[in-house]
PDB file of C-alpha atoms and ligand atoms in Angstrom:
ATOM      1  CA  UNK A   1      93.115  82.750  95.449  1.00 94.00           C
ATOM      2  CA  UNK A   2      92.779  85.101  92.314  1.00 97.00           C
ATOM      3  CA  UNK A   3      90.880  88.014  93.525  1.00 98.00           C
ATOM      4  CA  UNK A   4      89.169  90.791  90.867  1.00 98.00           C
ATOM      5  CA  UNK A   5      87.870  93.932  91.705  1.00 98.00           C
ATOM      6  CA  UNK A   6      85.768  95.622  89.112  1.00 98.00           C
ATOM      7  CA  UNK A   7      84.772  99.427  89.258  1.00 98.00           C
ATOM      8  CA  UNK A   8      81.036  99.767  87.690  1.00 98.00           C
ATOM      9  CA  UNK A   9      79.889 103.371  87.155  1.00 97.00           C
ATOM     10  CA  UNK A  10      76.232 102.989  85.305  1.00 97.00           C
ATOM     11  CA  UNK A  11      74.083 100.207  86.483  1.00 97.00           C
ATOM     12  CA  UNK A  12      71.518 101.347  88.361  1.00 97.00           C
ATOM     13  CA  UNK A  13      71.925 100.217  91.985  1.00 97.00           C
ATOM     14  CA  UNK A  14      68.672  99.292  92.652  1.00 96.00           C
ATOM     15  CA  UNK A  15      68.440  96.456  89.913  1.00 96.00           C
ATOM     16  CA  UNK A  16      65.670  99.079  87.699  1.00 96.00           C
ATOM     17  CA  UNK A  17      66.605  97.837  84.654  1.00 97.00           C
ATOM     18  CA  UNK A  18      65.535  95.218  82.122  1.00 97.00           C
ATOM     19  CA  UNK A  19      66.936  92.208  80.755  1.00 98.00           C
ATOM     20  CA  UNK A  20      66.189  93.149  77.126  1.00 97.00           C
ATOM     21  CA  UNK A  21      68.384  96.674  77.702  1.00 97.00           C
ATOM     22  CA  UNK A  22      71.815  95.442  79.448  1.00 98.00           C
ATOM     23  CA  UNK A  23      73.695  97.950  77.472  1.00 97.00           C
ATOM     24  CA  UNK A  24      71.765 100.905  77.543  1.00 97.00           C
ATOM     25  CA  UNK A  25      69.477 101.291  80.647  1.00 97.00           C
ATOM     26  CA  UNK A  26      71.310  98.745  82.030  1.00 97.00           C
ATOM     27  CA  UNK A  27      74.326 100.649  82.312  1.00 97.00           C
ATOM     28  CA  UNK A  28      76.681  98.168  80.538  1.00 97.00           C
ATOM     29  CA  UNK A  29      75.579  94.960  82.382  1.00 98.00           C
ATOM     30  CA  UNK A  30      76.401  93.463  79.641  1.00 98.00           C
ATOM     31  CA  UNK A  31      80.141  93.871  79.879  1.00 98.00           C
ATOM     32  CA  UNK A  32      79.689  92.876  83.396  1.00 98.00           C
ATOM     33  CA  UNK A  33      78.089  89.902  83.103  1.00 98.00           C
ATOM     34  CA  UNK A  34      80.196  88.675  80.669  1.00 98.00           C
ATOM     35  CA  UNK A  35      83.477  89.482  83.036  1.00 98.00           C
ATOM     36  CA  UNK A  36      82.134  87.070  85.621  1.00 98.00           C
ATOM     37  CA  UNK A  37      80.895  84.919  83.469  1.00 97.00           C
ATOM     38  CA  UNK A  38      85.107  84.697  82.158  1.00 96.00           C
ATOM     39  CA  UNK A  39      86.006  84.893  85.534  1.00 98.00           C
ATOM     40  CA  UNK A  40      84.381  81.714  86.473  1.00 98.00           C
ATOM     41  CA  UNK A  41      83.625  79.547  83.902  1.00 97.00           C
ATOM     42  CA  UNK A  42      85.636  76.849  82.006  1.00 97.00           C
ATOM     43  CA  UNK A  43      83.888  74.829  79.328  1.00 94.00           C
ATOM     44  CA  UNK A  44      82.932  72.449  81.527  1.00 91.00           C
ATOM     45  CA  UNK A  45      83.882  73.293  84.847  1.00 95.00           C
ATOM     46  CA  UNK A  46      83.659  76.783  87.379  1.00 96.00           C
ATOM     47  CA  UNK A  47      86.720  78.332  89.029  1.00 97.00           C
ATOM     48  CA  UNK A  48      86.639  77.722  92.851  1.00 96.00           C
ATOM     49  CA  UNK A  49      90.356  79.482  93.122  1.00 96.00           C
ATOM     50  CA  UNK A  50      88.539  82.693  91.532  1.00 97.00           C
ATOM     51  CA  UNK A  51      86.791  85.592  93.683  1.00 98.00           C
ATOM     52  CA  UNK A  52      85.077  88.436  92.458  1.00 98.00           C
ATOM     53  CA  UNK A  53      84.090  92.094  93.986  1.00 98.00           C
ATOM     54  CA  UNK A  54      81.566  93.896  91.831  1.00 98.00           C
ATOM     55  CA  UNK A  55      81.741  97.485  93.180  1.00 98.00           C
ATOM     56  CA  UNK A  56      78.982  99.541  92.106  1.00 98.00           C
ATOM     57  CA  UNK A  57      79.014 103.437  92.472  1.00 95.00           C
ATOM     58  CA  UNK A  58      76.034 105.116  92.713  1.00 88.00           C
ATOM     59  CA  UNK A  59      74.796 108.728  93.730  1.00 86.00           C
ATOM     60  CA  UNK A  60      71.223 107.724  93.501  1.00 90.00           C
ATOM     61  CA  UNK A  61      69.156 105.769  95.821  1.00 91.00           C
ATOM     62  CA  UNK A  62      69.770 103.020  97.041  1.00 94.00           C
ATOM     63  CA  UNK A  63      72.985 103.951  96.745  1.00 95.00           C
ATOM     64  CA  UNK A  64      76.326 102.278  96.096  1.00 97.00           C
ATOM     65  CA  UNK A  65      76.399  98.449  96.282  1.00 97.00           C
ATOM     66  CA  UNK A  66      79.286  95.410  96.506  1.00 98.00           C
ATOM     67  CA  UNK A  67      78.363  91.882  95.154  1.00 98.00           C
ATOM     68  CA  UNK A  68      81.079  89.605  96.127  1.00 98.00           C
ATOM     69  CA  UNK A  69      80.770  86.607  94.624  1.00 98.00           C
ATOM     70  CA  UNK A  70      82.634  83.178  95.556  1.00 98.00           C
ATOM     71  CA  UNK A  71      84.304  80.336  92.865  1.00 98.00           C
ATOM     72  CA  UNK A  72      83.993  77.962  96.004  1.00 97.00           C
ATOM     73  CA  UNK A  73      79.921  78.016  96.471  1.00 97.00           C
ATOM     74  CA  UNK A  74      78.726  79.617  93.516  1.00 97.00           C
ATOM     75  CA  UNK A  75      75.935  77.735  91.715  1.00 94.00           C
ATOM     76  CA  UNK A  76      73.201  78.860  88.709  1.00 92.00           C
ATOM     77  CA  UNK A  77      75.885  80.492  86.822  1.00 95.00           C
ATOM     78  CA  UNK A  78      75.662  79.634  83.668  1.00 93.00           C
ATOM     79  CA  UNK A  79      77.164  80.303  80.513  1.00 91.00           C
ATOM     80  CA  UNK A  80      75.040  82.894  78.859  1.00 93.00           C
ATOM     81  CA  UNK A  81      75.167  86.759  79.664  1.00 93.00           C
ATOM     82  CA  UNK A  82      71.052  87.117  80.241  1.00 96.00           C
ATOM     83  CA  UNK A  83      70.955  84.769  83.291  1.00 97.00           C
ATOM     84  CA  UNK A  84      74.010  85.917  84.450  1.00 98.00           C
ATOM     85  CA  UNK A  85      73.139  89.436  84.325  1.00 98.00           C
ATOM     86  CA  UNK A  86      69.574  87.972  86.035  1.00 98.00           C
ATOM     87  CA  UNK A  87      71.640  86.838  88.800  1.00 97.00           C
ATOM     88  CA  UNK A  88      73.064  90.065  89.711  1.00 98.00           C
ATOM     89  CA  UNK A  89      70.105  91.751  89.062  1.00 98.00           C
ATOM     90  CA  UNK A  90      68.474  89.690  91.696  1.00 97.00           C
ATOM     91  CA  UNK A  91      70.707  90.548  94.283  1.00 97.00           C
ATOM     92  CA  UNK A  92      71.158  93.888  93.575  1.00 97.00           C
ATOM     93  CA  UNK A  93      67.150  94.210  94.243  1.00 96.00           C
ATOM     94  CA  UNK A  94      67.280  92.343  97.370  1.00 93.00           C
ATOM     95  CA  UNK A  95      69.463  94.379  98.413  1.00 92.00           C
ATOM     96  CA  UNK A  96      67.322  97.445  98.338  1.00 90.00           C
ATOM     97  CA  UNK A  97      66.320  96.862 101.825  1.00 87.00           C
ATOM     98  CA  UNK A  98      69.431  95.728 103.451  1.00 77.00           C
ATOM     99  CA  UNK A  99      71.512  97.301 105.813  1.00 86.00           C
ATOM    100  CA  UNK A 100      73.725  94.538 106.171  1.00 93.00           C
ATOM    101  CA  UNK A 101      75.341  91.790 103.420  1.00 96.00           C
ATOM    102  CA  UNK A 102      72.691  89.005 102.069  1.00 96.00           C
ATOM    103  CA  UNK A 103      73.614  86.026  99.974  1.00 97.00           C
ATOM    104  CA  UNK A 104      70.753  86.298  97.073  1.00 96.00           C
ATOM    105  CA  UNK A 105      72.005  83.068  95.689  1.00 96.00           C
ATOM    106  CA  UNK A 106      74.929  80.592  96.516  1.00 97.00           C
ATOM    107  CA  UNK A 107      78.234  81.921  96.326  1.00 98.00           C
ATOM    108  CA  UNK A 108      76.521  85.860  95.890  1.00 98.00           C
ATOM    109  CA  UNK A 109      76.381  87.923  98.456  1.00 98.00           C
ATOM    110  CA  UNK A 110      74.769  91.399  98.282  1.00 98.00           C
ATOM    111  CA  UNK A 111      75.410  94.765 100.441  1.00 97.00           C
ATOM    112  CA  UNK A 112      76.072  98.379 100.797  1.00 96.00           C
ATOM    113  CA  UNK A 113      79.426  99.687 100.812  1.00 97.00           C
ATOM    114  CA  UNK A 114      81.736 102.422 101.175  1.00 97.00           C
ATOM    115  CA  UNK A 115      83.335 102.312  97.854  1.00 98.00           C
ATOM    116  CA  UNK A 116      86.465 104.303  99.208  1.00 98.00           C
ATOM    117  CA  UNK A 117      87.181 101.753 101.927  1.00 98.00           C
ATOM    118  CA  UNK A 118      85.903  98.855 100.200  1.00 98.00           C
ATOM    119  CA  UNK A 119      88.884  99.774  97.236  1.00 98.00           C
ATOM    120  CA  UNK A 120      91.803 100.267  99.936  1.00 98.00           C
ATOM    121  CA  UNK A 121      90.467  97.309 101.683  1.00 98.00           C
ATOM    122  CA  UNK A 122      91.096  95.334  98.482  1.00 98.00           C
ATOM    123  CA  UNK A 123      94.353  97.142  97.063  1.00 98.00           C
ATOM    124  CA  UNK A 124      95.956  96.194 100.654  1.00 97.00           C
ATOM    125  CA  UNK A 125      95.533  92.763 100.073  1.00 96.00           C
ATOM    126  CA  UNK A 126      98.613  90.582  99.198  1.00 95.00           C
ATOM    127  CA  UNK A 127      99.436  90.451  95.283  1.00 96.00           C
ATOM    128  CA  UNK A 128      97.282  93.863  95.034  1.00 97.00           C
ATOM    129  CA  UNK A 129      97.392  95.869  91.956  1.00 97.00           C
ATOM    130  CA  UNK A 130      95.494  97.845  89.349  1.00 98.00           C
ATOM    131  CA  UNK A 131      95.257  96.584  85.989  1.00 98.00           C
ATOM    132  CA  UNK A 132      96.094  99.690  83.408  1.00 97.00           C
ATOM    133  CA  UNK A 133      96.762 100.121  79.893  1.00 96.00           C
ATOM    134  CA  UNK A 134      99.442 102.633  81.162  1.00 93.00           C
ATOM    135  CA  UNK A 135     101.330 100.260  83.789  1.00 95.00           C
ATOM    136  CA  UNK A 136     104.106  98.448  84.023  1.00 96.00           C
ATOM    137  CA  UNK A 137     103.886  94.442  81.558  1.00 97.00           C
ATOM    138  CA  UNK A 138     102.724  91.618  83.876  1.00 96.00           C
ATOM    139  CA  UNK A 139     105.418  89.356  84.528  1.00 93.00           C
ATOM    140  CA  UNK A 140     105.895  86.715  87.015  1.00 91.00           C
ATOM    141  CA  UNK A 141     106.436  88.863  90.099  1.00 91.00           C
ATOM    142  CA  UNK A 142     102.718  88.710  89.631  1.00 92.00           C
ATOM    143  CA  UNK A 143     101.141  86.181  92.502  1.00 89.00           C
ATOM    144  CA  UNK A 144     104.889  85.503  93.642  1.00 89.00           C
ATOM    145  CA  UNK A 145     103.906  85.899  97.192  1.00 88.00           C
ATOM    146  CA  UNK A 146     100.495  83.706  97.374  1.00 89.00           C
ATOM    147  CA  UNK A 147      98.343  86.327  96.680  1.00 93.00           C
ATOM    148  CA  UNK A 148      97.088  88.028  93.674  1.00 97.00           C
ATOM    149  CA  UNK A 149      94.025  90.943  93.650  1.00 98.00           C
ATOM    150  CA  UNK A 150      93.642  92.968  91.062  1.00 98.00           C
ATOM    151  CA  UNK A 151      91.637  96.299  90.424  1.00 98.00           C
ATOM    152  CA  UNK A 152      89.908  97.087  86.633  1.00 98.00           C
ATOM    153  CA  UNK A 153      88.043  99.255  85.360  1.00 98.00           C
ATOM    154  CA  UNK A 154      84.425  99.486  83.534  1.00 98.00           C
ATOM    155  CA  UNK A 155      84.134  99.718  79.806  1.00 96.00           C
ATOM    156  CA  UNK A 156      84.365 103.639  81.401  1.00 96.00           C
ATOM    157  CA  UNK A 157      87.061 102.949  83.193  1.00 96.00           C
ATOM    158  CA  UNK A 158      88.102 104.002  86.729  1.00 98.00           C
ATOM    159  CA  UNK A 159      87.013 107.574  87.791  1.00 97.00           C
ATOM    160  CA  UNK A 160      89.052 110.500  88.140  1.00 98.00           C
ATOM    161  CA  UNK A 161      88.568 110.130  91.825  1.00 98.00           C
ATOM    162  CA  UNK A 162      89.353 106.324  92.105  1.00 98.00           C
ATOM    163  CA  UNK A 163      92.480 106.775  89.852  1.00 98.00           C
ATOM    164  CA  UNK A 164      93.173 109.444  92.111  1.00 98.00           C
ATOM    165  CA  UNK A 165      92.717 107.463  95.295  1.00 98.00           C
ATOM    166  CA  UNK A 166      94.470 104.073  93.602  1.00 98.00           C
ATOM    167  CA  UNK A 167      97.781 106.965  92.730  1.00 98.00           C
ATOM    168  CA  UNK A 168      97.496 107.816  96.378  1.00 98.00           C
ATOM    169  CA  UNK A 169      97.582 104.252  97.660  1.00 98.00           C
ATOM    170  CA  UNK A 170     100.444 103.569  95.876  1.00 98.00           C
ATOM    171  CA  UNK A 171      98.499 100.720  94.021  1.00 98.00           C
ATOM    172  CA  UNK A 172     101.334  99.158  91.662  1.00 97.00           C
ATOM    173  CA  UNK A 173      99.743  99.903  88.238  1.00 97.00           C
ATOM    174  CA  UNK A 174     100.275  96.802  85.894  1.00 98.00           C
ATOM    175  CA  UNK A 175      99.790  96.541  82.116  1.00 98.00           C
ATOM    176  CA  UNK A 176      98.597  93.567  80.284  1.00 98.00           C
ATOM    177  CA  UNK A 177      99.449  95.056  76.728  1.00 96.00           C
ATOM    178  CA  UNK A 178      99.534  98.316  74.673  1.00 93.00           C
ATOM    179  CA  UNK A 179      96.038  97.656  73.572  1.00 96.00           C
ATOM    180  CA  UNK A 180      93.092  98.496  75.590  1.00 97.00           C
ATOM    181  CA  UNK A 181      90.486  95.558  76.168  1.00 98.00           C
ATOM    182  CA  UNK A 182      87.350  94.819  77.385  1.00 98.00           C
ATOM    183  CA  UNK A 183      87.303  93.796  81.064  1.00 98.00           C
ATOM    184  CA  UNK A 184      86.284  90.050  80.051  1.00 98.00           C
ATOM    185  CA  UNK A 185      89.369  89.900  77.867  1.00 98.00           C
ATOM    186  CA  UNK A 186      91.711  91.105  80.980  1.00 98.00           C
ATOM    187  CA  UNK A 187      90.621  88.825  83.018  1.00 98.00           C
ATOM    188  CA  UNK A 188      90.263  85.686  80.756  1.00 97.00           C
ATOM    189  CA  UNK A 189      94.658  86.831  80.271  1.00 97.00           C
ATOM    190  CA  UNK A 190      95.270  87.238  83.301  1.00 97.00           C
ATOM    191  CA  UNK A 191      93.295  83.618  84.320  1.00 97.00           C
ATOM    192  CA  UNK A 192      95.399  81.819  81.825  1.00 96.00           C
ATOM    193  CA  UNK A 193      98.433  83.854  83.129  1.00 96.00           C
ATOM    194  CA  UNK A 194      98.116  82.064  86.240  1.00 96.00           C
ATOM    195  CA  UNK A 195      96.479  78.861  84.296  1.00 95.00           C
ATOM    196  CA  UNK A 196      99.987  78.443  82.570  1.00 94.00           C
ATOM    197  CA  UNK A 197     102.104  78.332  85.889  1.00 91.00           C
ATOM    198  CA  UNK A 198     100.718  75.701  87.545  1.00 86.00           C
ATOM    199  CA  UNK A 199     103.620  76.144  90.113  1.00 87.00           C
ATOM    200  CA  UNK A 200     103.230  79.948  91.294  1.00 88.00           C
ATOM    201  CA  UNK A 201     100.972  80.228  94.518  1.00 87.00           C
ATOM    202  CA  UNK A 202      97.804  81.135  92.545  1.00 90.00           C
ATOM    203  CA  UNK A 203      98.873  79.000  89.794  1.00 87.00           C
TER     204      UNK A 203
HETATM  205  C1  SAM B   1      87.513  98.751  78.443  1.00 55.13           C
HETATM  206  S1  SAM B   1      88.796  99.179  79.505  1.00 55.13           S
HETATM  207  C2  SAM B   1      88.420 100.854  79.898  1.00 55.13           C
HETATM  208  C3  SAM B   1      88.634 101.778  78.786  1.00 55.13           C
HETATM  209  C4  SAM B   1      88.331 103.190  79.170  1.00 55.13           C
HETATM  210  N1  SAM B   1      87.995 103.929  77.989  1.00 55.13           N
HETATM  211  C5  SAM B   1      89.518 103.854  79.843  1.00 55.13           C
HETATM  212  O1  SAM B   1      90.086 104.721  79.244  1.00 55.13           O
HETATM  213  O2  SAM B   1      89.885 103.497  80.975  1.00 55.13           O
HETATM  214  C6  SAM B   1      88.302  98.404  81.006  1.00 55.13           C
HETATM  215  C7  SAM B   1      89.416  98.139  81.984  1.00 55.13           C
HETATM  216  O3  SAM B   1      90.178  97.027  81.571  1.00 55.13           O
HETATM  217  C8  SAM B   1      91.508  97.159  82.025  1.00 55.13           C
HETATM  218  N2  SAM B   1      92.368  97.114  80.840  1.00 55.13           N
HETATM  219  C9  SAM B   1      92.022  97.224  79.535  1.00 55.13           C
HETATM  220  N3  SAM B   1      93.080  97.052  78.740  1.00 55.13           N
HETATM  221  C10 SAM B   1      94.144  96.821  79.551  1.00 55.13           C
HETATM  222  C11 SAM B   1      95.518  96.565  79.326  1.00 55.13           C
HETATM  223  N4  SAM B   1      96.045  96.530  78.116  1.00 55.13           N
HETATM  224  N5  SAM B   1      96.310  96.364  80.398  1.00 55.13           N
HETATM  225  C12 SAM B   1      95.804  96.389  81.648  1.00 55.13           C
HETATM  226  N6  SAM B   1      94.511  96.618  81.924  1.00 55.13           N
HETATM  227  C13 SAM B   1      93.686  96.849  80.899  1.00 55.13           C
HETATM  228  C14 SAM B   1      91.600  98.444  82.789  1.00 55.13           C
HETATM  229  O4  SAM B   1      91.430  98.158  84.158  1.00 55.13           O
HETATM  230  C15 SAM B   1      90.435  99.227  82.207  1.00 55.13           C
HETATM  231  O5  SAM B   1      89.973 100.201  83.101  1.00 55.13           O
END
């Protein structure tokens, strides 16, 4: 399984925000609909070897969120960033309410979180690492051991307190080039990383 973890800072928790502003009141939505749109879609076929944790920190009500969203069961993603971004603005407003995880749509599922435990939760995993302009170059020890979840930033990129608590995990901090990208571009490299060795455990 190729697992992504993506830090948002600015969208408003709560879903309060419109379609026609992704970038502005939105908080960048548009960056972040376009990641899982890369992270899932082929041109004519979805990634069901491909998970993705949308962690969204929030001071304001309601607070910080996770959508978690599954390659395996996802459906009514489709290619275009506005009903993509509708998607997760969906759950995020059903999950207003919730005290406990909902699936909003197949293959989404919707919650609050702790975002300190939900990002050592995911750093533990197997193949768990943090993707950074200022790591060490991706090479084929990537995945070697069957599992392969990585932690980027938002076009912001990670707080000072999430770099801080990735340092103090020990979070190996892996480079995919000297140039910085947008998250959609990480993560359509690193899918084709895996794409091109069909013979690695997440290949
Ligand atoms: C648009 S970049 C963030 C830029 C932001 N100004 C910063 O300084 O962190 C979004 C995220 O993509 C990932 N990223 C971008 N370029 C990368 C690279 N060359 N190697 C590894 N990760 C990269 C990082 O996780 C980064 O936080």
């Amino acid at each position: 399984m190729r697992r992504f973890l993506v830090l948002v800072h600015r969208v408003p928790t709560g879903g309060q925000f419109t379609l026609n502003d992704l970038a502005g009141g939105g908080g960048r939505m548009d960056e972040i609909a376009r990641a899982v749109s890369t992270g899932f879609l082929l041109s004519n076929d979805l990634r069901r070897d491909t998970e993705m944790t949308l962690l969204f920190s929030s001071d304001r009500p309601p607070g910080p969120r996770r959508i978690r969203l599954y390659g395996e069961r996802l459906r009514h993603l489709n290619p275009d960033e506005r009903s993509t971004a509708a998607l997760l603005k969906n759950a995020l407003v059903r999950a207003i309410p919730a005290e406990q995880d909902v699936e909003s749509s197949p293959g989404i599922v919707v919650g609050p979180v702790d975002p300190v435990r939900e990002i050592t939760e995911f750093a533990a995993q197997e193949g768990g690492l943090w993707l950074s302009e200022d790591g060490t170059l991706l090479d084929d020890s990537a995945g070697a051991l069957g599992g392969f979840a990585a932690v980027l930033g938002d076009p912001y990129g990670p707080s000072i307190e999430e770099e801080a608590l990735l340092t103090r995990l020990g979070v190996p901090r892996v480079s995919l080039g000297p140039r910085s990208m947008r998250v959609s571009q990480c993560i359509d490299v690193i899918q084709n990383h895996f794409d091109r060795r069909p013979r690695s455990p997440v290949g």
